Tab-separated table of C-alpha atoms and ligand atoms in Angstrom:
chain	number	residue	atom	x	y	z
A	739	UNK	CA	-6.907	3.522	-11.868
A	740	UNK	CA	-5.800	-0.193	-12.303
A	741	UNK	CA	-5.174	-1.728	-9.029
A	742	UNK	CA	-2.993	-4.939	-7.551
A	743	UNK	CA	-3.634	-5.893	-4.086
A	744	UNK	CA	-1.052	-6.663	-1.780
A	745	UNK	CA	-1.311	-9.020	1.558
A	746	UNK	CA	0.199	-8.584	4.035
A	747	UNK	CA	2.130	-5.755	2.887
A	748	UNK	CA	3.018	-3.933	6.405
A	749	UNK	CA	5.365	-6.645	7.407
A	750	UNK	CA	8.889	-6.890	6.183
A	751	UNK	CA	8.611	-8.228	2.907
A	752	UNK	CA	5.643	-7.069	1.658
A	753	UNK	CA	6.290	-3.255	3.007
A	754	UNK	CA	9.640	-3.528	1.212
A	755	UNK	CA	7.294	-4.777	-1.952
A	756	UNK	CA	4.951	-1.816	-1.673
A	757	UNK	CA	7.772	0.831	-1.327
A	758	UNK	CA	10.019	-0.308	-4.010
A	759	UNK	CA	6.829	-0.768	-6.306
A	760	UNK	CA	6.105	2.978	-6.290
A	761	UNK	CA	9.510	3.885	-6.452
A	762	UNK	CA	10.356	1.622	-9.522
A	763	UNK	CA	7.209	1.663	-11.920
A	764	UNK	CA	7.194	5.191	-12.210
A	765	UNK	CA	4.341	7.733	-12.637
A	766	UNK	CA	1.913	5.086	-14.081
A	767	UNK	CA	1.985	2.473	-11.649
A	768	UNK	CA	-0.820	0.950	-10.779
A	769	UNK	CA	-2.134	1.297	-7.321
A	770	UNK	CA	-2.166	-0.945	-4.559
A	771	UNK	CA	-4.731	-2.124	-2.215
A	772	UNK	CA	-2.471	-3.343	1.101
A	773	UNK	CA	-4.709	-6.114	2.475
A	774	UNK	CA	-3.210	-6.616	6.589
A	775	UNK	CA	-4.301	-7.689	9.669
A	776	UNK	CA	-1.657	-5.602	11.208
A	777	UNK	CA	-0.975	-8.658	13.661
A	778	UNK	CA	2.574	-7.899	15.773
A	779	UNK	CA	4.706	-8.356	12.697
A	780	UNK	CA	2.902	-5.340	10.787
A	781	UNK	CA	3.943	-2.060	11.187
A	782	UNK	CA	2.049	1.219	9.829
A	783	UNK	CA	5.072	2.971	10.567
A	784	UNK	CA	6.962	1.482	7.590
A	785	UNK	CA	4.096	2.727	4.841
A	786	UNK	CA	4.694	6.747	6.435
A	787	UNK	CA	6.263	7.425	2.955
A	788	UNK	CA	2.748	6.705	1.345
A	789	UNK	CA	0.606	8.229	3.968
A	790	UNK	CA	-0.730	11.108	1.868
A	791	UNK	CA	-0.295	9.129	-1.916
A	792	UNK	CA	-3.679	8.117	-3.257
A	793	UNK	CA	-2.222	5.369	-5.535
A	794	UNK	CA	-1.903	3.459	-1.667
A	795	UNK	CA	-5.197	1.983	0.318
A	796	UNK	CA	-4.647	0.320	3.560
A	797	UNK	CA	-6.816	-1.846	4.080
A	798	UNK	CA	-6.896	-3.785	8.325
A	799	UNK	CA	-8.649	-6.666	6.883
A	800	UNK	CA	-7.604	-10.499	7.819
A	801	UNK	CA	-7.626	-12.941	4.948
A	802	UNK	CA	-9.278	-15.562	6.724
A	803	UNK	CA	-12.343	-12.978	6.202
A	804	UNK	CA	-14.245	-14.133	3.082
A	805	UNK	CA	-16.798	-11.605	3.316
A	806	UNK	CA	-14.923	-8.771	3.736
A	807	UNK	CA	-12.192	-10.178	0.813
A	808	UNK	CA	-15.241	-10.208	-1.456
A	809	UNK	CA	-16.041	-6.819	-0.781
A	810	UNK	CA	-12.235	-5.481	-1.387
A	811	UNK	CA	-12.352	-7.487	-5.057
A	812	UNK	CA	-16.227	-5.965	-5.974
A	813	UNK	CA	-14.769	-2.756	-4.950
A	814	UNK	CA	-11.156	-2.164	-6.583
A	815	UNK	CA	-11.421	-5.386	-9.362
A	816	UNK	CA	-7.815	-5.694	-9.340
A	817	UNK	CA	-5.461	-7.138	-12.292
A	818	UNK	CA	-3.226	-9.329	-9.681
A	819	UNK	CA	-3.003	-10.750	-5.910
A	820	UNK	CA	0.559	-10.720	-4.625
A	821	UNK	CA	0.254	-12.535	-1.407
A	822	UNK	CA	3.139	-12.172	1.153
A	823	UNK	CA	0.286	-12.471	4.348
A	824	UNK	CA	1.638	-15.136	7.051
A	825	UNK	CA	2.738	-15.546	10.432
A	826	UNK	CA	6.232	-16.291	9.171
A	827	UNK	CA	8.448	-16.736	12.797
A	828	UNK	CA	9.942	-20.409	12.979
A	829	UNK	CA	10.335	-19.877	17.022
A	830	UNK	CA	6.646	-18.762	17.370
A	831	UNK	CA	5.759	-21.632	15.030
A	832	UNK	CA	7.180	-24.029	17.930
A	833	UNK	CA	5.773	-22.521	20.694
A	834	UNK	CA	1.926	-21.994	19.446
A	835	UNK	CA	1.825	-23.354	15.614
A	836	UNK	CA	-2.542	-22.237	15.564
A	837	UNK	CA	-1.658	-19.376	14.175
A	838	UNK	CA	0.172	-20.655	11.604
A	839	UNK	CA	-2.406	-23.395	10.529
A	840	UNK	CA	-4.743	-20.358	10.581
A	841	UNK	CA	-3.482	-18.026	8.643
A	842	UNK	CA	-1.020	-19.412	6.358
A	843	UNK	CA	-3.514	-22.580	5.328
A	844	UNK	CA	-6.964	-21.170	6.271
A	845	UNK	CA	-6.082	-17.645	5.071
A	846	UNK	CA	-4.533	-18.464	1.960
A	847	UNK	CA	-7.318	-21.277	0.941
A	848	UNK	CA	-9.880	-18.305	1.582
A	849	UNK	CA	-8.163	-15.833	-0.368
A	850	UNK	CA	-7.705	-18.108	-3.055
A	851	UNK	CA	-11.554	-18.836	-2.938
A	852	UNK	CA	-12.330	-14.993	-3.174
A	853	UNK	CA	-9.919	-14.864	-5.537
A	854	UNK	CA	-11.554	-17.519	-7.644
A	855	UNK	CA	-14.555	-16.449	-7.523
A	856	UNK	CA	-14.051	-12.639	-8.824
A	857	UNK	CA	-11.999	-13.867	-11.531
A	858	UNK	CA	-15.274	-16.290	-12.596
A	859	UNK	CA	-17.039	-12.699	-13.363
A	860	UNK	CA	-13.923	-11.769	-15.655
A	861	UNK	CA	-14.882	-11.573	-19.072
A	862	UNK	CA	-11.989	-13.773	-21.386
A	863	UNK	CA	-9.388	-10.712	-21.587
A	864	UNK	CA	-9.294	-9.906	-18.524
A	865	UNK	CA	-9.141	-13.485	-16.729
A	866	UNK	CA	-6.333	-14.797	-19.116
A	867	UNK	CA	-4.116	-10.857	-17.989
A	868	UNK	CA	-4.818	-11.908	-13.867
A	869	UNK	CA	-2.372	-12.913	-11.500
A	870	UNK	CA	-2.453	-14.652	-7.876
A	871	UNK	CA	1.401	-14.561	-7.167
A	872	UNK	CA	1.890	-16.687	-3.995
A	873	UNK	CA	4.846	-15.899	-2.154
A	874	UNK	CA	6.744	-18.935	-0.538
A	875	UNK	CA	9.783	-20.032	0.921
A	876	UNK	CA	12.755	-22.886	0.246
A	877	UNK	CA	12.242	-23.970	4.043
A	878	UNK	CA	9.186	-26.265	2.776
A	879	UNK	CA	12.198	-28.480	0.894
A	880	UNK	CA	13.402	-29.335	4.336
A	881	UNK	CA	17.208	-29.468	5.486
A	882	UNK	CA	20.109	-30.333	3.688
A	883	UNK	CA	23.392	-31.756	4.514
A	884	UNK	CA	26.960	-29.807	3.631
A	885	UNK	CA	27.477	-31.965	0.704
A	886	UNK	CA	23.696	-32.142	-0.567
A	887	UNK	CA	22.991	-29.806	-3.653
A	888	UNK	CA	20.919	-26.788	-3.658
A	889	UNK	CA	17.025	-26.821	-3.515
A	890	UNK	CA	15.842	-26.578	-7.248
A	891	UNK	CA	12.096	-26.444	-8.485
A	892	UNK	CA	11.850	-30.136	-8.620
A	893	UNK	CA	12.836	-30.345	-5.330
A	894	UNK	CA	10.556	-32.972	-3.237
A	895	UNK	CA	9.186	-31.003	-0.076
A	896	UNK	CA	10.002	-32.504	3.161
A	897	UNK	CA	9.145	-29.324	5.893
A	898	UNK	CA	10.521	-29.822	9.530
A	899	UNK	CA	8.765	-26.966	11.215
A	900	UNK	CA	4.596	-25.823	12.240
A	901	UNK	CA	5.906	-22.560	10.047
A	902	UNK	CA	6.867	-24.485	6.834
A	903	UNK	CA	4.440	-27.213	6.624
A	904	UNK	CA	1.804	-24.719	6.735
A	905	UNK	CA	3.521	-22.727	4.102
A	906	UNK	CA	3.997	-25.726	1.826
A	907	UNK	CA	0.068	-26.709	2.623
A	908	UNK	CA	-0.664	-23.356	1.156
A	909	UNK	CA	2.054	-23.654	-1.858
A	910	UNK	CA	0.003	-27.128	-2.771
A	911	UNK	CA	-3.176	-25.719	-2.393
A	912	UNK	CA	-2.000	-22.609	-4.921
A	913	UNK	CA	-0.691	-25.460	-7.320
A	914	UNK	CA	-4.196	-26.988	-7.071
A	915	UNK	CA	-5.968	-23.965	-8.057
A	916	UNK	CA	-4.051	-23.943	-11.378
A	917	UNK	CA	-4.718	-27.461	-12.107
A	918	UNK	CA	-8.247	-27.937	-10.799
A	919	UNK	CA	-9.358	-24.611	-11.938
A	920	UNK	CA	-7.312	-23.105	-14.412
A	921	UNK	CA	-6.236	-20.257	-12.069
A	922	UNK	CA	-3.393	-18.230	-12.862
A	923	UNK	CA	-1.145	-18.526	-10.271
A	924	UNK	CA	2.292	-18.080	-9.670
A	925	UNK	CA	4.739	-19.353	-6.897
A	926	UNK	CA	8.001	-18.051	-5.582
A	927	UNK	CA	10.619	-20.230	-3.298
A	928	UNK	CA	12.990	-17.836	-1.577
A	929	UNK	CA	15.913	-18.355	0.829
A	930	UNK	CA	16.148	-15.708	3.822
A	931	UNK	CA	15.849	-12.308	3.383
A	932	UNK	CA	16.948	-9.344	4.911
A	933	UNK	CA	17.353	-5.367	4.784
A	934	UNK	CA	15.166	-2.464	6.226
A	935	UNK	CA	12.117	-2.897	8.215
A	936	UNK	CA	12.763	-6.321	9.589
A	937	UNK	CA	11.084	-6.976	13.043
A	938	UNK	CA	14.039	-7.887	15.479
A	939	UNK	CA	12.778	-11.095	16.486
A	940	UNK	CA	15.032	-12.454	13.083
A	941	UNK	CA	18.544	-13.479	13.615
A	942	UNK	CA	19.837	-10.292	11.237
A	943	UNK	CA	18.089	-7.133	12.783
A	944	UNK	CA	17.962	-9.281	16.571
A	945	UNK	CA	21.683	-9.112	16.701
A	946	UNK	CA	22.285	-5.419	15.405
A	947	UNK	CA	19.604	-4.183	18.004
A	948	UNK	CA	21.017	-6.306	20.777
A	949	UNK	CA	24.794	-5.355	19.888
A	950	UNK	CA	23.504	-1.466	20.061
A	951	UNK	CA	21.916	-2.352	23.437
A	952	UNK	CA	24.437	-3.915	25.388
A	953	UNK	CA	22.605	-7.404	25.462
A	954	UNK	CA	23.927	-10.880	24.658
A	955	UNK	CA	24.187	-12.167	20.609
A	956	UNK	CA	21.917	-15.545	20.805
A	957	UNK	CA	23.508	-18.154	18.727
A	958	UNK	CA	21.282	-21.567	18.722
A	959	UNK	CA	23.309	-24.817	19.101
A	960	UNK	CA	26.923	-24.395	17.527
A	961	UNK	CA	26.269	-21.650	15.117
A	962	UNK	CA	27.265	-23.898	11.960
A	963	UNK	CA	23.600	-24.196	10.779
A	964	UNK	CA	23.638	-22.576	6.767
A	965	UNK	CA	21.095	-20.088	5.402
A	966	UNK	CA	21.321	-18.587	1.852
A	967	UNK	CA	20.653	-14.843	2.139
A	968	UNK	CA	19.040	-12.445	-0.089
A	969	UNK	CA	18.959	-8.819	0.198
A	970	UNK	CA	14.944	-7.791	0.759
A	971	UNK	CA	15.097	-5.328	-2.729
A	972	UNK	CA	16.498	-8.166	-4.582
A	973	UNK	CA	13.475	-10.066	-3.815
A	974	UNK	CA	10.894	-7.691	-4.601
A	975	UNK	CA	12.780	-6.740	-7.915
A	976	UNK	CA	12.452	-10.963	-8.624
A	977	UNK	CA	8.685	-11.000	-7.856
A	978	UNK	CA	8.321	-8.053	-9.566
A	979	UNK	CA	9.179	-10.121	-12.733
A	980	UNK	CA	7.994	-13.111	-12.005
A	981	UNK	CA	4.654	-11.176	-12.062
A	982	UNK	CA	5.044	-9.246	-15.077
A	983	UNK	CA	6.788	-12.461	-16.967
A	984	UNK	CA	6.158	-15.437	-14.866
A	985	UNK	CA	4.872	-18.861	-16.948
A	986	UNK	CA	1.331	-19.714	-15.102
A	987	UNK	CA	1.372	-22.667	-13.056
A	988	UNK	CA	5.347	-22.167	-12.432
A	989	UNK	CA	7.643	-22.172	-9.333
A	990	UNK	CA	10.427	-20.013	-8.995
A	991	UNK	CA	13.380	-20.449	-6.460
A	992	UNK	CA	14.918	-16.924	-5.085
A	993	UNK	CA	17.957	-16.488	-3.627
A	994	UNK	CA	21.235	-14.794	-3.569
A	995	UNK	CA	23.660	-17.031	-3.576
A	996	UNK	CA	25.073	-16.379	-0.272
A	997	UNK	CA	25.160	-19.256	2.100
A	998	UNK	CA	26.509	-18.403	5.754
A	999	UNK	CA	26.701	-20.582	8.758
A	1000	UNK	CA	24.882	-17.988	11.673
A	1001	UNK	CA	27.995	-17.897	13.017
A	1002	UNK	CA	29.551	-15.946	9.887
A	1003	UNK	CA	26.608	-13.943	9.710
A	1004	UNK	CA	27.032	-12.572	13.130
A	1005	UNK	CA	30.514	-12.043	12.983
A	1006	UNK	CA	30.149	-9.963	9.931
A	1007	UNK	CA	27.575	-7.943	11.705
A	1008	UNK	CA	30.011	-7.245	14.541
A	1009	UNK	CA	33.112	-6.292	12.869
A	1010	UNK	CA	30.583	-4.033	10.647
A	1011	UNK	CA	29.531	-2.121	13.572
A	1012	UNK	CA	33.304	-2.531	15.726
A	1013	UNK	CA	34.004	-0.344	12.236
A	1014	UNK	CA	30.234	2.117	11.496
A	1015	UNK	CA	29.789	2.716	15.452
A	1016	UNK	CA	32.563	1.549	17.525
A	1017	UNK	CA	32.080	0.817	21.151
A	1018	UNK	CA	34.050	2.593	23.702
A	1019	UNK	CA	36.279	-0.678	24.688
A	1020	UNK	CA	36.313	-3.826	22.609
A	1021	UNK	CA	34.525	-5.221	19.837
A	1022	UNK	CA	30.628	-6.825	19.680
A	1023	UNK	CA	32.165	-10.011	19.078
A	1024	UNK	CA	32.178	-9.965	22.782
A	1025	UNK	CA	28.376	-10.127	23.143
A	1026	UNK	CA	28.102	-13.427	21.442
A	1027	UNK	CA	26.560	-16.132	23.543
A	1028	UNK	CA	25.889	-19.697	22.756
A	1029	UNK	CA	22.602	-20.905	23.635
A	1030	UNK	CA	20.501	-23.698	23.701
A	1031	UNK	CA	19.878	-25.128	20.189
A	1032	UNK	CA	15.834	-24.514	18.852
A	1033	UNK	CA	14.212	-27.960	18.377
A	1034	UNK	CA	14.328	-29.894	14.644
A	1035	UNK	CA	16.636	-26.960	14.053
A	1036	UNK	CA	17.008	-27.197	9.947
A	1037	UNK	CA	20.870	-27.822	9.054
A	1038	UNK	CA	21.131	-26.265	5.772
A	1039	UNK	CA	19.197	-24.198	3.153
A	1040	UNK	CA	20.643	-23.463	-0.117
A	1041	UNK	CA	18.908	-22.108	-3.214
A	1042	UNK	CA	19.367	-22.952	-7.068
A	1043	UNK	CA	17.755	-19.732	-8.991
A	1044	UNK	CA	19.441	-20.940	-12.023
A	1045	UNK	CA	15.515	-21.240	-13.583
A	1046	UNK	CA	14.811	-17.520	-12.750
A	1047	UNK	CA	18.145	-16.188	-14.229
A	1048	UNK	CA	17.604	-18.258	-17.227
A	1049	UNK	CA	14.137	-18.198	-18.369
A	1050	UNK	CA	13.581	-14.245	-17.123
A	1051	UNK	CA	17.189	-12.368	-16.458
A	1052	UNK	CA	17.035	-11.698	-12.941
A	1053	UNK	CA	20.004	-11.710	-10.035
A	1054	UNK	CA	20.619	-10.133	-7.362
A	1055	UNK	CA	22.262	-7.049	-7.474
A	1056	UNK	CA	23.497	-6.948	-3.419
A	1057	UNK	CA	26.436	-9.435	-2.610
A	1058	UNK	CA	26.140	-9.946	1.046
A	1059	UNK	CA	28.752	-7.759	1.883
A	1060	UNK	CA	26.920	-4.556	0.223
A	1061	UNK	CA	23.355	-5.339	0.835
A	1062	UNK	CA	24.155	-5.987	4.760
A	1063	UNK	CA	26.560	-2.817	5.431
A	1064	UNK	CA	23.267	-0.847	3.561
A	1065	UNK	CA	21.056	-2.923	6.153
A	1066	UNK	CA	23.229	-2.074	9.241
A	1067	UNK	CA	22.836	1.488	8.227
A	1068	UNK	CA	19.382	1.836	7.707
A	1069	UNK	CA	18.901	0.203	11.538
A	1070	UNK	CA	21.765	3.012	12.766
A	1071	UNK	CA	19.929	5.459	10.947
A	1072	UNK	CA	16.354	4.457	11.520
A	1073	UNK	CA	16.658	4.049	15.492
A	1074	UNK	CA	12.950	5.190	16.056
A	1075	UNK	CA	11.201	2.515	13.979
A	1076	UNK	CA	12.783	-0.291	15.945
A	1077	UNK	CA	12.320	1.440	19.098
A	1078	UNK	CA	8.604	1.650	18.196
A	1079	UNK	CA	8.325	-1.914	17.393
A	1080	UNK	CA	10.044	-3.291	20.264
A	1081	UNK	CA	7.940	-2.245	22.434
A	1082	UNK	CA	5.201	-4.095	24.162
A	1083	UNK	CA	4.470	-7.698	22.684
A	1084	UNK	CA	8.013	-7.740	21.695
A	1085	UNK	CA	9.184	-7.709	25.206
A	1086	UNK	CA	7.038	-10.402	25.954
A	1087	UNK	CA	7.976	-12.931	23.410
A	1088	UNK	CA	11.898	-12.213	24.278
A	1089	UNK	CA	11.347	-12.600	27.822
A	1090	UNK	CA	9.390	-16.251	26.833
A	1091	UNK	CA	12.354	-17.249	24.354
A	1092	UNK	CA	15.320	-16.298	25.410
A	1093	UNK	CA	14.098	-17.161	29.370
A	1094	UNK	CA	16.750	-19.533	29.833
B	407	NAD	P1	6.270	-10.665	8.389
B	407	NAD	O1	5.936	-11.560	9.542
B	407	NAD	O2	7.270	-9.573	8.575
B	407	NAD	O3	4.931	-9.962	7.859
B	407	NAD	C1	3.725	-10.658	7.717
B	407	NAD	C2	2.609	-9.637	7.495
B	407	NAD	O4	1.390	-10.362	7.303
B	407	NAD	C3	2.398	-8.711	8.694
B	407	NAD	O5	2.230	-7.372	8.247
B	407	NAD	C4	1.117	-9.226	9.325
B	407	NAD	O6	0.359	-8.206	9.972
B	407	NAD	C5	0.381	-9.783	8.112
B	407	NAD	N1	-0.584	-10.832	8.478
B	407	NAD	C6	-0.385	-11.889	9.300
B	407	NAD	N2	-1.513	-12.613	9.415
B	407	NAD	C7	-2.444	-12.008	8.621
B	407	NAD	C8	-3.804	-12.285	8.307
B	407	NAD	N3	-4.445	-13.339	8.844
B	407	NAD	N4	-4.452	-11.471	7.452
B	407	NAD	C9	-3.814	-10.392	6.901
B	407	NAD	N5	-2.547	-10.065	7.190
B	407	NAD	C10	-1.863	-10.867	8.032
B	407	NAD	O7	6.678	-11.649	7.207
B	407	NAD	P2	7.765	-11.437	6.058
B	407	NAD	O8	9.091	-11.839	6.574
B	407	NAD	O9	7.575	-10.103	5.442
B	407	NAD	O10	7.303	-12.578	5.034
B	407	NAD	C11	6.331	-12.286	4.021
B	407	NAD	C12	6.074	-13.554	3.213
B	407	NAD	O11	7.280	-13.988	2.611
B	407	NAD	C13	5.561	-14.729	4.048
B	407	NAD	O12	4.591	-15.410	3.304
B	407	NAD	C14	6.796	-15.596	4.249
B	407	NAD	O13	6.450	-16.954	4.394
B	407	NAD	C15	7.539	-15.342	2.952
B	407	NAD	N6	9.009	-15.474	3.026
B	407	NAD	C16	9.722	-14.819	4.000
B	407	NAD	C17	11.113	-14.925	4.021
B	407	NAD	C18	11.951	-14.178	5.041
B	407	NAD	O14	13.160	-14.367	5.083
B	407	NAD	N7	11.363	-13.297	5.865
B	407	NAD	C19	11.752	-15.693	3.054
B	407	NAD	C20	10.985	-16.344	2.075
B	407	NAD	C21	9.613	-16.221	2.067
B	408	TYD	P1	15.611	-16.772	11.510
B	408	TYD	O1	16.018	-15.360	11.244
B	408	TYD	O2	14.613	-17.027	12.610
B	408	TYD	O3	15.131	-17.408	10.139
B	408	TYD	P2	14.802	-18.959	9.763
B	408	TYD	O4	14.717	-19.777	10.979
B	408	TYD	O5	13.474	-18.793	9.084
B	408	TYD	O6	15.901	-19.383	8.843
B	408	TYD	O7	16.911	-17.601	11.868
B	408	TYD	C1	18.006	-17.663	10.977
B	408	TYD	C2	19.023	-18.617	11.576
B	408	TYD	O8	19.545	-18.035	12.773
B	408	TYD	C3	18.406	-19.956	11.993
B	408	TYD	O9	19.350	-20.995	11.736
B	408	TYD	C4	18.199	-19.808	13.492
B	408	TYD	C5	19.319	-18.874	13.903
B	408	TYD	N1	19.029	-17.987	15.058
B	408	TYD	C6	19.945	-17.926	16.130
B	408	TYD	O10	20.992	-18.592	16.125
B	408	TYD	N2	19.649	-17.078	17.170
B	408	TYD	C7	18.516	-16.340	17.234
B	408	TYD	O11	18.290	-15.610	18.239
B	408	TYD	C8	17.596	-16.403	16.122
B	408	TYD	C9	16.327	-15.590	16.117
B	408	TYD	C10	17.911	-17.249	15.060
């Protein structure tokens, strides 16, 4: 059987990638190989549906380990790399950015060598069909004003945080590998995502399991910073054909068209619950607190994915309002998983966050 692999792909993202991608290509889909370190962010839980499919390896292997990277491409030889592994938390970027050196520049450059280095033994065929599809984000553009226009390709980067400089380190060294060495890579830019299996430590899946609980609604600084927001399917559906279609050497900016101060977002959020699981007296607008602001706090991020709709037909298919009733849903009706995952570490980095 053909095989892709997949980094990273018990965390949000990439767990939503490796679901959907058996559940969209049908009976001949190739397999995966899910390459994770299963830090805090990964979850096994999430990849139960594919516990007894043999088109699905799981593979606990960090991709800062070249040896044991070699050893996954020798075994499986796979077509494609679609690389979603990172420590991808903003907050935990401020308070101990190692990690994110580590993994995101460190990881990815070794990956990339492994990667390199298998598709050397290709013969012609097969190294013109492979794919390293690097998964990015439109924080490494920086912060915009209200008035600025949207992030496009051509974008200059200009990253505020430890989380996206050492994202856009890794998108430059991708780049690199195309133009040094011919690789063919891919890159995708996306604004912030959202939808099942997100670990509650992000504003969106934070606030529903704090409204359920009783506990305050953390809004940083005035709540007017702007995010663009893209429903998680509608994501892996665009890198889905990026990889299938994508022109080598290419960026492609994501998003849904959906920019929200946090403030809107959480509001929506409440009045969604006040109406799919109403509390006994008032609403969950009540819970909202204002706290103190996190530091170089990014303004604005909005997305142009004019180039992705035009050169390979993709939108999104969720408008906020139907992709985030679906996502308040799955989080009513999927209780256990977040119980599960908030337990332990999670505790501890609330307790060191939201301390004061
Ligand atoms: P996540 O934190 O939920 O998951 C990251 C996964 O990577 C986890 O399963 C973790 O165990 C694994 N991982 C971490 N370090 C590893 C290592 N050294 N070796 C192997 N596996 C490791 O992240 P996510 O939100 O799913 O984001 C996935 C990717 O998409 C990231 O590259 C991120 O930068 C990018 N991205 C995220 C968003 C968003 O809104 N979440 C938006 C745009 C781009
Ligand atoms: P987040 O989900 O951490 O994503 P990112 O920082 O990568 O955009 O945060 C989204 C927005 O919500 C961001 O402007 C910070 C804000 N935010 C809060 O106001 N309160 C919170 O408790 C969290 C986690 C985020």
């Amino acid at each position: 059987m053909a095989h892709i692999f997949v980094t990273g792909g018990a965390g949000f993202i990439g767990g939503n990638f490796v679901l959907d991608w058996f559940a969209t290509q049908g009976a001949h889909a190739d397999g995966i190989v899910n390459i994770d370190k299963l830090t805090y962010a990964g979850n096994l839980k999430t990849l139960t549906p594919l516990e007894s499919d043999p088109r699905h390896v799981f593979s606990r292997t960090d991709i800062c380990d070249r040896d044991a990277l070699d050893t996954l491409f020798a075994q499986y030889k796979p077509r494609a790399v679609v690389h979603f592994a990172a420590e991808s938390h903003v907050d935990r970027s401020i308070h101990g950015p190692a990690e994110f050196i580590q993994t995101n520049i460190v990881g990815t450059f070794t990956l990339l060598e492994a990667a390199r280095a298998y598709w050397n033994t290709l013969d012609d065929g097969d190294k013109a069909a492979f794919r390293f599809l690097h998964v990015s984000t439109d924080e490494v553009f920086g912060s915009l004003s209200e008035t600025d226009p949207q992030f496009s390709e051509t974008t200059a980067y200009a990253p505020n945080s430890p989380y996206s400089a050492s994202k856009a380190a890794s998108d430059h060294l991708v780049r690199a590998y195309h133009h040094t060495y011919g690789m063919p890579v891919l890159t995708t830019n996306c604004s912030n995502n959202y939808g099942p299996y997100h670990f509650p430590e992000k504003l969106i899946p934070l606030v529903i399991a704090n409204a359920l609980g009783g506990k305050p609604l953390p809004i940083y600084g005035d709540g007017k910073n702007v995010r663009d927001w893209l429903y998680v399917g509608d994501h892996c559906a665009a890198i889905r054909e990026v990889l299938a279609r994508g022109c080598l050497g290419e960026t492609y900016n994501v998003g849904g068209w959906n920019e929200k101060t946090n403030l809107e977002v959480v509001h929506t959020l409440c009045d969604l619950l006040d109406d799919m699981r109403p509390k006994a007296t008032g609403s969950y607008r009540d819970q909202i607190t204002f706290v103190k602001d996190r530091p170089g706090h990014d303004r604005r991020y909005a997305i142009d994915a004019r180039k992705l709709e035009r050169e390979l037909g993709w939108k999104p298919a969720e408008t906020f309002e139907t992709g985030l009733r679906k996502t308040v849903q799955w989080y009513l009706d999927n209780q256990a998983w977040v119980q599960d995952v908030m337990s332990g570490e999670y505790r501890n980095w609330v307790s060191k966050q939201y301390a004061a």
